[in-house]
Coordinates of C-alpha atoms and ligand atoms in Angstrom, one line a residue:
M1052 CA 204.4 -145.7 68.9
V1053 CA 207.2 -145.6 66.0
E1054 CA 205.5 -146.9 63.2
R1055 CA 206.2 -150.7 63.1
S1056 CA 207.5 -152.4 59.9
N1057 CA 210.5 -151.9 57.8
K1058 CA 208.3 -150.3 55.5
L1059 CA 209.9 -149.2 52.2
F1060 CA 210.9 -145.7 51.5
D1061 CA 212.0 -144.7 48.4
C1062 CA 215.5 -143.3 49.0
Q1063 CA 215.6 -141.7 45.2
Q1064 CA 213.3 -139.0 47.0
L1065 CA 216.3 -138.1 48.8
E1066 CA 217.4 -136.4 45.2
K1067 CA 214.8 -134.0 45.7
L1068 CA 216.9 -131.8 48.1
G1069 CA 219.4 -131.5 45.8
V1070 CA 222.3 -131.3 47.8
P1071 CA 224.9 -134.3 48.7
I1072 CA 223.6 -136.1 51.7
E1073 CA 226.7 -137.9 53.1
N1074 CA 226.3 -137.4 57.1
L1075 CA 222.9 -137.6 58.7
A1076 CA 222.0 -136.2 62.4
T1077 CA 219.0 -137.1 64.6
D1078 CA 219.8 -134.9 67.5
S1079 CA 220.0 -130.9 66.9
R1080 CA 222.8 -131.2 69.7
V1081 CA 225.2 -133.0 67.1
V1082 CA 224.7 -131.5 63.8
Q1083 CA 227.8 -130.0 62.3
T1084 CA 228.2 -127.9 58.7
G1085 CA 227.0 -130.0 56.1
D1086 CA 224.9 -132.9 58.1
T1087 CA 221.5 -133.7 57.2
F1088 CA 219.0 -133.5 59.5
L1089 CA 216.5 -135.9 60.5
A1090 CA 213.8 -134.1 62.7
F1091 CA 210.8 -136.2 64.5
A1092 CA 208.9 -136.2 67.6
G1093 CA 210.1 -138.5 70.2
K1094 CA 208.3 -138.8 73.9
K1095 CA 210.2 -136.5 75.5
V1096 CA 211.2 -133.6 72.8
D1097 CA 209.8 -132.8 69.2
A1098 CA 212.8 -132.3 67.3
R1099 CA 210.8 -130.3 64.5
K1100 CA 210.5 -127.6 67.1
L1101 CA 214.2 -127.5 67.0
I1102 CA 215.2 -127.4 63.7
P1103 CA 216.1 -123.5 63.5
Q1104 CA 219.1 -124.8 65.8
A1105 CA 219.8 -127.6 63.5
I1106 CA 220.2 -125.1 60.6
A1107 CA 222.1 -122.5 62.8
A1108 CA 224.5 -125.1 63.3
G1109 CA 225.3 -125.7 59.3
A1110 CA 222.3 -128.3 58.3
N1111 CA 222.7 -128.6 54.9
A1112 CA 219.0 -130.1 54.3
V1113 CA 216.3 -131.3 57.2
I1114 CA 213.9 -134.1 56.5
W1115 CA 211.4 -133.9 58.7
D1116 CA 208.2 -136.1 59.8
S1117 CA 205.3 -134.3 58.3
L1118 CA 202.5 -135.8 60.6
G1119 CA 201.2 -133.2 62.3
F1120 CA 203.9 -131.1 61.5
T1121 CA 204.1 -127.8 58.8
W1122 CA 207.0 -126.8 57.6
N1123 CA 207.7 -123.3 58.2
S1124 CA 208.6 -121.3 55.0
Q1125 CA 211.5 -119.0 56.7
W1126 CA 213.6 -121.9 57.1
R1127 CA 215.4 -121.8 54.1
V1128 CA 217.3 -125.0 53.9
P1129 CA 216.0 -128.0 51.4
S1130 CA 213.6 -130.1 53.0
L1131 CA 212.0 -133.3 52.6
G1132 CA 208.7 -134.1 54.7
V1133 CA 208.2 -137.9 55.5
A1134 CA 205.4 -139.5 56.9
G1135 CA 206.6 -141.5 59.7
L1136 CA 210.2 -140.8 59.5
R1137 CA 211.2 -142.4 62.7
G1138 CA 210.6 -145.6 61.3
K1139 CA 211.9 -144.7 57.9
A1140 CA 215.4 -143.3 59.5
G1141 CA 217.4 -146.8 59.4
L1142 CA 216.3 -147.0 55.7
I1143 CA 217.4 -143.9 54.8
A1144 CA 220.5 -144.1 56.7
D1145 CA 221.4 -147.7 55.5
H1146 CA 221.3 -146.2 52.2
V1147 CA 223.5 -143.0 52.8
Y1148 CA 225.8 -145.2 54.4
G1149 CA 226.1 -147.7 51.4
H1150 CA 223.9 -150.5 52.7
P1151 CA 226.8 -151.8 55.0
S1152 CA 224.7 -154.7 56.5
R1153 CA 224.5 -156.3 53.4
K1154 CA 228.1 -157.0 53.3
L1155 CA 228.5 -157.9 57.0
W1156 CA 227.4 -161.0 58.4
V1157 CA 224.8 -159.6 61.3
V1158 CA 224.0 -161.5 64.1
G1159 CA 221.5 -160.2 66.4
F1160 CA 221.0 -161.2 69.8
T1161 CA 217.7 -160.2 71.9
G1162 CA 216.2 -161.7 75.0
T1163 CA 216.1 -160.1 78.4
N1164 CA 219.1 -161.4 79.9
G1165 CA 222.5 -162.6 78.4
K1166 CA 222.6 -160.3 75.3
T1167 CA 225.8 -158.7 76.4
S1168 CA 227.3 -161.9 77.4
C1169 CA 226.5 -164.3 74.3
S1170 CA 227.4 -161.4 71.7
H1171 CA 230.8 -160.8 73.2
W1172 CA 231.9 -164.9 73.5
Y1173 CA 230.6 -165.2 69.9
A1174 CA 232.8 -161.9 68.8
Q1175 CA 235.8 -163.5 70.9
A1176 CA 235.2 -166.8 69.2
M1177 CA 235.1 -165.7 65.8
N1178 CA 238.0 -163.1 66.6
A1179 CA 239.9 -166.3 67.6
L1180 CA 238.9 -168.4 64.3
Q1181 CA 240.4 -165.0 62.3
K1182 CA 236.8 -163.8 61.0
K1183 CA 237.2 -160.1 62.5
T1184 CA 234.0 -159.4 64.5
A1185 CA 232.8 -156.4 66.0
V1186 CA 230.1 -155.9 68.4
I1187 CA 227.4 -153.3 69.8
G1188 CA 226.1 -153.2 72.8
T1189 CA 225.5 -152.2 76.2
L1190 CA 229.7 -152.2 76.7
G1191 CA 230.2 -150.2 73.9
N1192 CA 230.7 -150.5 70.0
G1193 CA 233.8 -151.6 68.0
F1194 CA 236.1 -154.3 68.1
I1195 CA 236.1 -155.9 71.4
H1196 CA 239.5 -154.9 72.6
A1197 CA 238.8 -151.1 71.4
L1198 CA 235.0 -150.6 72.2
E1199 CA 233.3 -147.0 72.2
T1200 CA 231.1 -146.1 74.8
T1201 CA 227.5 -145.5 74.2
A1202 CA 224.2 -144.5 75.6
H1203 CA 222.2 -147.1 74.4
T1204 CA 222.5 -150.8 74.0
T1205 CA 221.2 -150.6 70.3
P1206 CA 222.2 -147.4 69.1
D1207 CA 219.5 -145.1 67.1
A1208 CA 218.9 -145.7 63.5
V1209 CA 221.6 -143.4 62.5
L1210 CA 224.6 -143.9 64.4
L1211 CA 224.1 -147.7 63.6
Q1212 CA 224.4 -147.6 60.2
K1213 CA 227.6 -145.5 60.7
K1214 CA 228.7 -148.0 63.2
L1215 CA 228.3 -150.7 60.7
A1216 CA 229.9 -148.8 58.0
G1217 CA 232.8 -148.1 60.0
F1218 CA 233.3 -151.7 60.8
L1219 CA 233.2 -153.0 57.1
Q1220 CA 235.9 -149.9 56.5
H1221 CA 237.9 -151.7 59.0
G1222 CA 237.9 -154.8 57.7
A1223 CA 234.8 -156.9 59.9
E1224 CA 233.3 -159.7 58.3
N1225 CA 230.9 -160.0 61.0
V1226 CA 229.0 -158.5 63.4
A1227 CA 227.4 -159.5 66.9
M1228 CA 224.4 -156.8 67.8
E1229 CA 222.9 -156.8 70.9
V1230 CA 219.1 -155.7 70.3
S1231 CA 217.1 -154.5 72.7
S1232 CA 213.4 -154.2 72.8
H1233 CA 213.1 -150.7 72.9
G1234 CA 215.7 -150.7 69.6
I1235 CA 213.0 -152.7 68.1
E1236 CA 210.2 -150.5 69.1
Q1237 CA 211.7 -147.7 68.1
G1238 CA 212.8 -148.8 64.6
R1239 CA 216.5 -148.0 65.4
I1240 CA 217.4 -151.5 63.6
N1241 CA 215.1 -150.9 60.5
G1242 CA 217.1 -151.2 57.6
T1243 CA 219.1 -153.6 58.9
T1244 CA 220.2 -156.9 57.3
L1245 CA 220.4 -159.7 59.7
S1246 CA 221.6 -162.8 58.7
V1247 CA 221.2 -164.8 62.4
A1248 CA 218.7 -164.1 65.0
V1249 CA 219.4 -165.5 68.6
L1250 CA 216.8 -165.7 71.4
T1251 CA 218.3 -166.1 74.8
N1252 CA 215.1 -165.7 77.1
L1253 CA 212.5 -163.9 78.1
S1254 CA 211.5 -163.1 81.9
R1255 CA 210.0 -159.7 83.2
D1256 CA 211.8 -156.2 82.4
H1257 CA 210.8 -152.9 80.9
L1258 CA 207.0 -153.3 81.6
D1259 CA 207.2 -149.6 82.3
Y1260 CA 207.7 -148.9 78.6
H1261 CA 205.9 -152.3 77.1
K1262 CA 203.2 -152.4 79.6
D1263 CA 202.5 -155.9 79.7
M1264 CA 204.7 -159.5 78.9
D1265 CA 202.4 -160.3 75.8
A1266 CA 203.4 -157.0 74.4
Y1267 CA 207.2 -157.2 75.6
A1268 CA 207.4 -160.7 73.9
A1269 CA 205.8 -159.5 70.8
T1270 CA 208.4 -156.7 70.4
K1271 CA 210.9 -159.5 71.0
A1272 CA 209.2 -161.9 68.4
R1273 CA 209.4 -159.4 65.3
L1274 CA 213.3 -160.2 65.4
F1275 CA 212.6 -163.9 64.4
F1276 CA 210.6 -162.5 61.4
W1277 CA 213.1 -160.2 60.1
P1278 CA 213.1 -159.9 56.4
N1279 CA 215.6 -162.4 54.6
L1280 CA 217.0 -163.9 57.7
K1281 CA 219.2 -167.1 57.1
Y1282 CA 219.2 -168.3 60.4
V1283 CA 217.3 -168.6 63.9
V1284 CA 218.4 -169.7 66.9
L1285 CA 216.4 -170.7 69.8
N1286 CA 216.5 -171.4 73.6
L1287 CA 213.8 -174.3 74.0
D1288 CA 214.3 -174.4 77.4
D1289 CA 212.3 -171.1 77.2
I1290 CA 208.7 -170.8 76.6
L1291 CA 209.0 -168.3 73.9
G1292 CA 211.7 -170.2 72.3
I1293 CA 208.9 -173.1 72.0
E1294 CA 206.4 -170.7 70.6
L1295 CA 208.6 -169.0 68.3
L1296 CA 209.6 -172.8 66.9
Q1297 CA 205.9 -173.7 66.4
Q1298 CA 205.5 -170.6 64.3
L1299 CA 208.8 -170.5 62.2
V1300 CA 208.5 -174.7 61.5
R1301 CA 206.6 -174.0 58.0
K1302 CA 208.8 -171.1 57.6
S1303 CA 211.6 -171.1 55.3
V1304 CA 214.4 -169.6 57.7
K1305 CA 216.6 -172.5 59.2
V1306 CA 215.8 -172.6 62.7
I1307 CA 218.7 -174.0 65.3
G1308 CA 217.4 -175.0 68.9
Y1309 CA 219.4 -175.5 71.8
G1310 CA 218.8 -176.3 75.5
F1311 CA 219.5 -178.6 78.6
K1312 CA 215.9 -180.3 78.7
K1313 CA 216.4 -183.5 77.5
S1314 CA 212.7 -184.1 76.7
V1315 CA 212.6 -180.9 74.8
A1316 CA 215.3 -181.9 72.9
N1317 CA 214.2 -185.0 71.5
T1318 CA 210.8 -183.7 70.6
A1319 CA 212.4 -180.5 68.8
S1320 CA 214.8 -182.5 66.9
E1321 CA 211.9 -183.5 64.8
Q1322 CA 211.6 -180.0 63.8
C1323 CA 214.9 -178.5 63.9
Q1324 CA 218.7 -179.1 64.2
M1325 CA 219.3 -179.1 68.3
I1326 CA 222.4 -178.3 70.2
Y1327 CA 221.7 -180.3 73.4
G1328 CA 223.6 -179.7 76.9
S1329 CA 224.4 -182.6 79.6
N1330 CA 226.6 -183.3 82.4
L1331 CA 226.8 -179.7 83.3
K1332 CA 228.9 -179.2 86.5
V1333 CA 229.4 -176.0 88.0
D1334 CA 231.5 -173.8 90.6
L1335 CA 233.4 -171.1 91.6
Q1336 CA 236.3 -172.1 88.7
G1337 CA 233.7 -171.9 85.9
V1338 CA 231.2 -174.8 84.0
E1339 CA 232.1 -178.1 82.5
F1340 CA 229.4 -179.9 80.1
D1341 CA 228.9 -181.9 77.2
I1342 CA 227.4 -180.4 73.9
E1343 CA 225.9 -182.9 71.5
Y1344 CA 225.0 -182.0 68.0
Q1345 CA 224.1 -184.2 65.1
G1346 CA 225.4 -187.1 66.7
N1347 CA 228.9 -185.6 67.7
R1348 CA 229.7 -184.8 71.1
E1349 CA 232.0 -182.4 73.0
K1350 CA 233.0 -181.4 76.2
L1351 CA 233.2 -177.5 77.0
K1352 CA 235.4 -176.4 80.1
A1353 CA 235.3 -172.6 80.3
D1354 CA 236.1 -170.2 83.1
L1355 CA 232.7 -168.7 83.3
V1356 CA 230.8 -169.1 86.8
G1357 CA 227.2 -170.0 86.6
K1358 CA 224.8 -172.5 85.1
F1359 CA 223.0 -169.8 83.0
N1360 CA 226.1 -169.5 81.2
A1361 CA 226.1 -172.7 80.5
V1362 CA 223.1 -172.2 78.7
N1363 CA 224.6 -169.1 77.2
L1364 CA 227.6 -171.0 75.5
L1365 CA 225.0 -173.2 74.0
A1366 CA 223.7 -170.1 72.3
V1367 CA 226.8 -169.3 71.3
V1368 CA 227.9 -172.4 70.0
A1369 CA 224.2 -172.5 67.9
G1370 CA 224.9 -168.6 66.8
L1371 CA 228.5 -170.2 65.6
L1372 CA 227.2 -173.2 63.6
A1373 CA 224.5 -170.8 62.0
S1374 CA 227.7 -168.4 61.0
G1375 CA 229.4 -171.4 59.2
V1376 CA 231.9 -172.4 61.9
A1377 CA 232.1 -176.3 61.7
F1378 CA 230.9 -177.6 65.6
T1379 CA 234.3 -178.9 66.6
D1380 CA 235.9 -175.9 65.8
A1381 CA 233.2 -173.6 67.4
V1382 CA 233.3 -175.6 70.8
H1383 CA 236.9 -175.3 70.6
A1384 CA 237.0 -171.6 70.6
L1385 CA 234.5 -171.2 73.0
R1386 CA 237.2 -172.9 75.2
Y1387 CA 239.2 -169.8 76.0
V1388 CA 236.2 -167.3 76.0
Q1389 CA 237.2 -164.8 78.7
P1390 CA 234.6 -163.7 81.7
I1391 CA 232.8 -160.2 80.7
A1392 CA 233.4 -157.2 82.9
G1393 CA 230.4 -156.8 85.7
R1394 CA 229.0 -160.2 84.9
M1395 CA 229.8 -162.9 87.6
E1396 CA 232.9 -161.0 88.4
K1397 CA 235.1 -162.3 91.0
F1398 CA 237.2 -160.7 93.8
G1399 CA 238.6 -162.2 97.0
G1400 CA 238.8 -165.9 97.9
G1401 CA 241.7 -167.3 100.0
D1402 CA 241.3 -166.3 103.4
Q1403 CA 238.7 -164.1 102.5
P1404 CA 235.0 -164.2 101.4
V1405 CA 234.6 -164.6 97.5
V1406 CA 233.0 -161.5 96.3
I1407 CA 231.1 -161.4 93.2
V1408 CA 230.0 -158.2 91.1
D1409 CA 227.3 -159.1 88.7
Y1410 CA 224.8 -157.2 86.3
A1411 CA 221.7 -159.0 87.4
H1412 CA 218.8 -156.5 87.3
T1413 CA 215.6 -158.5 86.7
P1414 CA 213.9 -161.0 89.0
D1415 CA 214.9 -164.1 87.0
A1416 CA 218.5 -162.8 86.3
L1417 CA 219.0 -162.5 90.4
E1418 CA 217.3 -165.8 90.9
K1419 CA 219.3 -167.7 88.5
V1420 CA 222.5 -166.0 90.4
L1421 CA 221.6 -166.6 94.0
M1422 CA 220.7 -170.3 93.2
T1423 CA 223.9 -171.1 91.4
L1424 CA 226.1 -169.6 94.3
R1425 CA 224.0 -171.4 96.9
E1426 CA 224.6 -174.4 94.9
M1427 CA 228.0 -173.9 95.0
L1428 CA 228.1 -173.1 98.8
N1429 CA 226.1 -175.9 99.4
A1430 CA 228.6 -178.2 97.6
S1431 CA 231.7 -176.7 99.1
R1432 CA 230.3 -177.2 102.3
K1433 CA 229.7 -180.8 101.8
V1434 CA 233.5 -181.3 100.4
K1435 CA 234.8 -179.5 103.8
E1436 CA 232.1 -180.7 106.1
L1437 CA 231.8 -177.0 107.3
N1438 CA 229.3 -176.5 110.1
S1439 CA 226.2 -174.7 109.1
V1440 CA 227.4 -171.1 110.0
T1441 CA 229.7 -170.7 107.5
G1442 CA 229.0 -170.7 103.7
R1443 CA 226.5 -168.1 104.0
L1444 CA 225.1 -166.1 100.8
Y1445 CA 225.3 -162.4 101.4
C1446 CA 223.4 -160.0 98.7
V1447 CA 223.9 -156.1 98.6
L1448 CA 221.4 -154.5 95.3
G1449 CA 219.0 -151.8 94.8
C1450 CA 216.7 -150.9 91.7
G1451 CA 217.2 -148.0 89.3
G1452 CA 215.3 -145.3 89.1
E1453 CA 213.0 -144.5 86.0
R1454 CA 212.3 -148.0 85.4
D1455 CA 210.0 -150.7 85.5
K1456 CA 208.6 -150.2 89.1
G1457 CA 206.8 -153.8 89.0
K1458 CA 210.1 -155.7 89.4
R1459 CA 211.0 -153.7 92.7
Q1460 CA 209.1 -155.7 94.8
L1461 CA 210.1 -159.3 93.0
I1462 CA 213.3 -158.6 93.1
G1463 CA 213.1 -157.8 97.0
E1464 CA 211.2 -161.1 97.5
V1465 CA 214.0 -163.0 95.2
A1466 CA 216.8 -161.7 97.2
T1467 CA 215.7 -162.2 100.8
R1468 CA 214.3 -165.8 99.7
F1469 CA 217.5 -166.8 97.9
A1470 CA 220.2 -165.0 100.3
D1471 CA 220.9 -165.1 103.9
E1472 CA 221.7 -161.8 104.5
V1473 CA 220.4 -158.8 102.4
I1474 CA 221.4 -155.1 102.1
F1475 CA 218.9 -152.9 99.9
T1476 CA 220.5 -150.0 99.0
S1477 CA 220.8 -147.3 96.1
D1478 CA 220.9 -148.1 91.9
N1479 CA 221.3 -145.2 89.7
P1480 CA 217.8 -143.5 91.4
R1481 CA 217.7 -141.3 88.8
S1482 CA 215.0 -138.5 89.1
E1483 CA 213.5 -140.7 92.4
D1484 CA 214.1 -140.7 95.8
P1485 CA 216.5 -143.8 96.5
C1486 CA 214.4 -144.2 100.0
D1487 CA 210.9 -144.6 98.0
I1488 CA 213.0 -147.4 95.6
I1489 CA 214.1 -149.1 98.6
N1490 CA 210.4 -148.9 99.9
D1491 CA 209.0 -150.6 96.9
M1492 CA 211.6 -153.4 96.9
V1493 CA 210.8 -154.4 100.9
V1494 CA 206.9 -154.2 100.1
G1495 CA 206.5 -158.0 100.0
V1496 CA 209.1 -159.1 102.1
N1497 CA 208.0 -161.3 104.9
S1498 CA 211.4 -162.3 106.4
N1499 CA 213.8 -160.3 108.6
N1500 CA 217.0 -160.9 106.9
Y1501 CA 217.4 -157.5 105.2
Q1502 CA 219.0 -154.0 105.9
T1503 CA 218.7 -150.8 104.2
E1504 CA 221.4 -148.4 103.3
I1505 CA 220.9 -146.0 101.2
N1506 CA 225.1 -145.6 100.6
R1507 CA 225.9 -147.9 98.1
E1508 CA 229.7 -148.1 99.2
L1509 CA 228.6 -148.3 103.0
A1510 CA 226.3 -151.1 102.2
I1511 CA 228.8 -153.1 100.3
Y1512 CA 231.4 -152.6 103.4
Q1513 CA 229.0 -153.6 105.8
S1514 CA 228.2 -156.6 103.4
I1515 CA 231.8 -157.7 102.8
S1516 CA 233.3 -157.2 106.4
S1517 CA 230.4 -159.2 107.9
A1518 CA 231.1 -162.0 105.9
V1519 CA 234.2 -164.7 106.3
T1520 CA 235.9 -167.3 104.3
G1521 CA 233.7 -169.8 103.0
D1522 CA 230.7 -167.3 102.7
I1523 CA 229.9 -165.7 99.0
V1524 CA 228.8 -162.1 99.0
L1525 CA 226.9 -161.0 95.6
I1526 CA 226.9 -157.3 94.8
A1527 CA 224.0 -157.1 91.8
G1528 CA 222.6 -154.7 89.4
K1529 CA 225.5 -152.2 88.6
G1530 CA 228.2 -154.9 86.9
H1531 CA 230.1 -152.7 84.6
E1532 CA 228.7 -149.7 85.2
V1533 CA 231.2 -146.9 86.5
Y1534 CA 228.7 -144.5 87.7
Q1535 CA 225.6 -143.5 90.2
E1536 CA 223.3 -141.9 88.3
I1537 CA 221.4 -139.3 90.6
K1538 CA 219.3 -136.6 89.3
E1539 CA 220.4 -136.4 85.5
Q1540 CA 224.2 -136.6 87.1
K1541 CA 226.3 -139.1 86.6
I1542 CA 228.9 -139.3 89.6
P1543 CA 231.9 -141.8 89.4
F1544 CA 231.2 -145.2 91.3
S1545 CA 232.3 -148.4 90.3
D1546 CA 231.4 -151.6 92.5
A1547 CA 234.7 -153.5 91.2
A1548 CA 236.4 -150.7 92.3
V1549 CA 235.0 -150.0 95.7
V1550 CA 234.8 -154.2 96.4
Q1551 CA 238.7 -154.2 95.5
Q1552 CA 239.3 -150.9 97.4
I1553 CA 237.4 -152.8 100.5
L1554 CA 238.9 -156.3 100.3
H1555 CA 242.4 -154.4 100.4
D1556 CA 241.6 -152.6 103.6
L1557 CA 240.3 -155.4 105.4
L1558 CA 243.2 -157.4 104.2
G1559 CA 245.7 -154.8 105.6
K1560 CA 243.8 -154.6 108.8
K1561 CA 243.8 -158.1 109.3
I1562 CA 247.7 -158.4 108.5
G1563 CA 247.9 -155.5 111.1
Q1564 CA 246.4 -157.7 113.8
I1565 CA 249.0 -160.6 113.6
Ligands
UAG737 C1 212.4 -145.2 76.4 C2 213.3 -144.9 75.4 O1 214.0 -145.9 75.0 N1 213.5 -143.7 75.1 C3 214.3 -143.4 74.0 C4 213.9 -142.4 72.9 O2 213.1 -141.3 73.7 P1 212.2 -140.6 72.8 O3 211.4 -141.1 72.2 O4 211.8 -139.7 74.1 O5 213.1 -139.1 72.4 P2 213.2 -138.0 73.1 O6 214.3 -137.6 73.7 O7 211.9 -137.2 73.0 O8 213.9 -137.3 71.3 C5 213.2 -137.3 70.3 C6 214.2 -136.8 69.2 O9 214.5 -135.6 69.4 C7 216.0 -135.2 69.3 N2 216.5 -134.4 70.2 C8 216.4 -134.4 71.5 C9 217.2 -133.5 72.1 C10 217.3 -131.9 71.5 O10 218.0 -131.2 72.4 N3 217.5 -132.4 70.1 C11 217.1 -133.0 69.1 O11 217.5 -133.1 68.3 C12 216.5 -136.6 69.9 O12 217.9 -137.3 69.4 C13 215.6 -137.7 68.8 O13 215.6 -138.0 67.7 O14 215.0 -141.8 71.7 C14 216.1 -141.2 72.4 C15 216.7 -140.7 71.2 O15 217.2 -142.2 70.7 C16 216.6 -142.1 73.7 O16 217.9 -141.3 73.9 C17 215.4 -142.5 74.4 O17 216.3 -143.4 75.2 C18 216.4 -143.3 76.6 C19 217.1 -142.0 77.2 C20 216.3 -144.4 77.7 O18 216.6 -144.0 78.9 N4 216.7 -145.7 76.8 C21 216.6 -147.2 77.6 C22 215.3 -147.6 78.2 C23 217.0 -148.3 76.5 O19 216.7 -147.5 75.1 N5 217.5 -149.0 76.8 C24 217.6 -150.1 75.9 C25 218.4 -151.1 76.5 C26 217.3 -152.0 77.7 C27 217.8 -153.3 77.9 O20 218.9 -153.3 78.9 O21 217.4 -154.5 77.5 C28 218.9 -149.9 75.0 O22 218.8 -150.2 73.9 O23 219.5 -149.1 75.6
ATP738 N1 220.8 -167.1 80.4 C1 221.0 -166.6 81.5 N2 219.8 -166.3 82.1 C2 219.4 -165.6 83.2 N3 220.4 -164.5 83.5 C3 221.4 -164.2 83.0 C4 221.5 -165.3 81.7 N4 222.9 -164.7 81.2 C5 222.9 -163.5 81.9 N5 222.1 -163.5 83.0 C6 222.1 -162.6 84.0 O1 221.6 -161.1 83.0 C7 222.7 -160.1 83.8 C8 223.2 -159.5 82.6 O2 223.8 -160.1 81.6 P1 224.2 -159.8 80.1 O3 224.5 -158.5 80.2 O4 224.5 -160.7 79.2 O5 222.7 -159.5 79.6 P2 221.9 -158.4 78.7 O6 220.7 -159.1 77.8 O7 223.0 -157.8 77.5 O8 221.3 -157.2 80.0 P3 221.0 -155.6 79.5 O9 220.0 -155.8 78.6 O10 220.5 -154.9 80.7 O11 222.2 -155.1 79.2 C9 224.3 -160.8 84.1 O12 224.8 -160.3 85.0 C10 223.2 -162.2 84.7 O13 222.9 -162.0 86.2
API739 N1 220.2 -151.2 80.8 C1 219.4 -151.5 81.8 C2 219.6 -152.0 82.9 C3 220.0 -151.0 83.8 C4 220.5 -151.8 85.3 C5 220.4 -151.0 86.6 N2 221.9 -150.4 86.9 C6 219.9 -149.6 86.7 O1 220.1 -148.4 86.2 O2 218.3 -149.7 86.8 C7 218.6 -150.3 82.0 O3 218.8 -149.2 81.5 O4 217.1 -150.5 82.4

């Protein structure tokens, strides 16, 4: 594990290198002439062994992790050994790129689900309020209509500071940053000045990496004790949110809680500012609910599908308030937010079944998505007095290879419990055999409402072509992704494109029959 804390590193030491340190690189493969190479060991690669390659590529100096490593005197470039370098890379990068986060208002969103959604809606709202805001996260880094694709939700320490400096240069005032637990643990955000930390929720994921829920929660919790935070925003419908509130109550940081639970809101309002949601209505057109804050009440109607998105919107309202936006302005700005690619994205409808493409890839997300879709089906059945055969819920999904194996069985169980018909298929098997992954998913399933089909396109076709008007088909797990990752190869594949093609072809067939 990486050095835990944001410990001080005296950046004056860099002067000892005697060369200008203007651009950093943590990967030997991207080093260019004049870059300074930061070499440390990870789980897979010890980059210190690649120092010769970095020098050959033109590195002007090398900063290397001195723990358990000796510099080779044959390497004739300026060098500096730093113990625990990975944990300090962010501090060095912050220094080299001119402390960009000190001049920006950086809001960090963490939690198992909802980080991308909340950070994008925060940025959309801020931009609508004429505050130029960039995002860092799963969908890419940059201003929201010009995102650069990224390998990680939270970039490595050097790329992060480089990006922040670039945003500042291009006139950004605010940054909405997704902070993954891997990002916190690996010190990727060390050196960053955060103004606000927002908690969405905590449920099972990534236990391949964190081993147990306590360790996972403890990693996420570190964000809420980040030095110099001005505001903390907590989901008080979530146990971790309540625990953090108790721990933060006597600290100087201001806390805003949010949630839909009246009893919690009443108790919490004595300990923090509270944003409380009520009278929630949801259907396939969107969400509508009331929001109360300090005796004021506003109605928020947004074109976003799913109950959990109402909770996400409360988080965003709180994030906006913490960023100095007035309550009414915050709510008004959120009336125009746009759905996020691959998150409850709607296709079909009318004469065809509704097809939803969504990124649910945790047991909790899948349960919330299927439950909210089920409620919508039940409501529309009541309205239309449809018989019990129509209004069925289909689900197509898989689980990623080389990710938390324990969640597979839980996801399989949730899918078959909440959907009427399930097809288990492939989702980025990576180095694993997709059949093994599917076997892990069905191992605890007692019902027979499922089939398996390794070919994801075929699985989607089978599901959509079995469904009829009034049914909903959920295609879960890959969301915005435009590839299937198989044995280190990314083969082009998009759920949304496949769904649209199938709906188009089926409509053509139907018209042909008339
Ligand atoms: C488990 C995990 O997070 N691993 C990350 C970690 O890997 P690692 O510690 O094994 O590092 P490594 O690959 O051994 O590399 C060590 C050093 O050698 C360097 N290197 C490597 C190869 C080379 O040829 N030359 C070279 O210099 C690397 O740049 C690095 O500085 O550091 C690497 C370098 O930054 C990351 O690429 C790698 O992400 C892997 C690929 C990954 O899949 N990460 C996922 C799980 C992740 O981080 N996900 C979260 C989001 C999760 C969520 O959805 O909530 C994210 O923030 O993206
Ligand atoms: N508040 C929420 N509670 C539970 N599930 C949610 C919530 N918000 C979103 N989801 C589910 O999680 C999926 C991913 O949402 P989003 O991309 O916003 O989360 P994320 O935390 O950024 O995920 P990742 O870290 O994997 O990129 C959504 O498609 C939806 O299924
Ligand atoms: N960013 C997350 C979600 C991946 C979702 C799913 N499509 C998968 O590949 O497991 C991860 O890397 O764990």
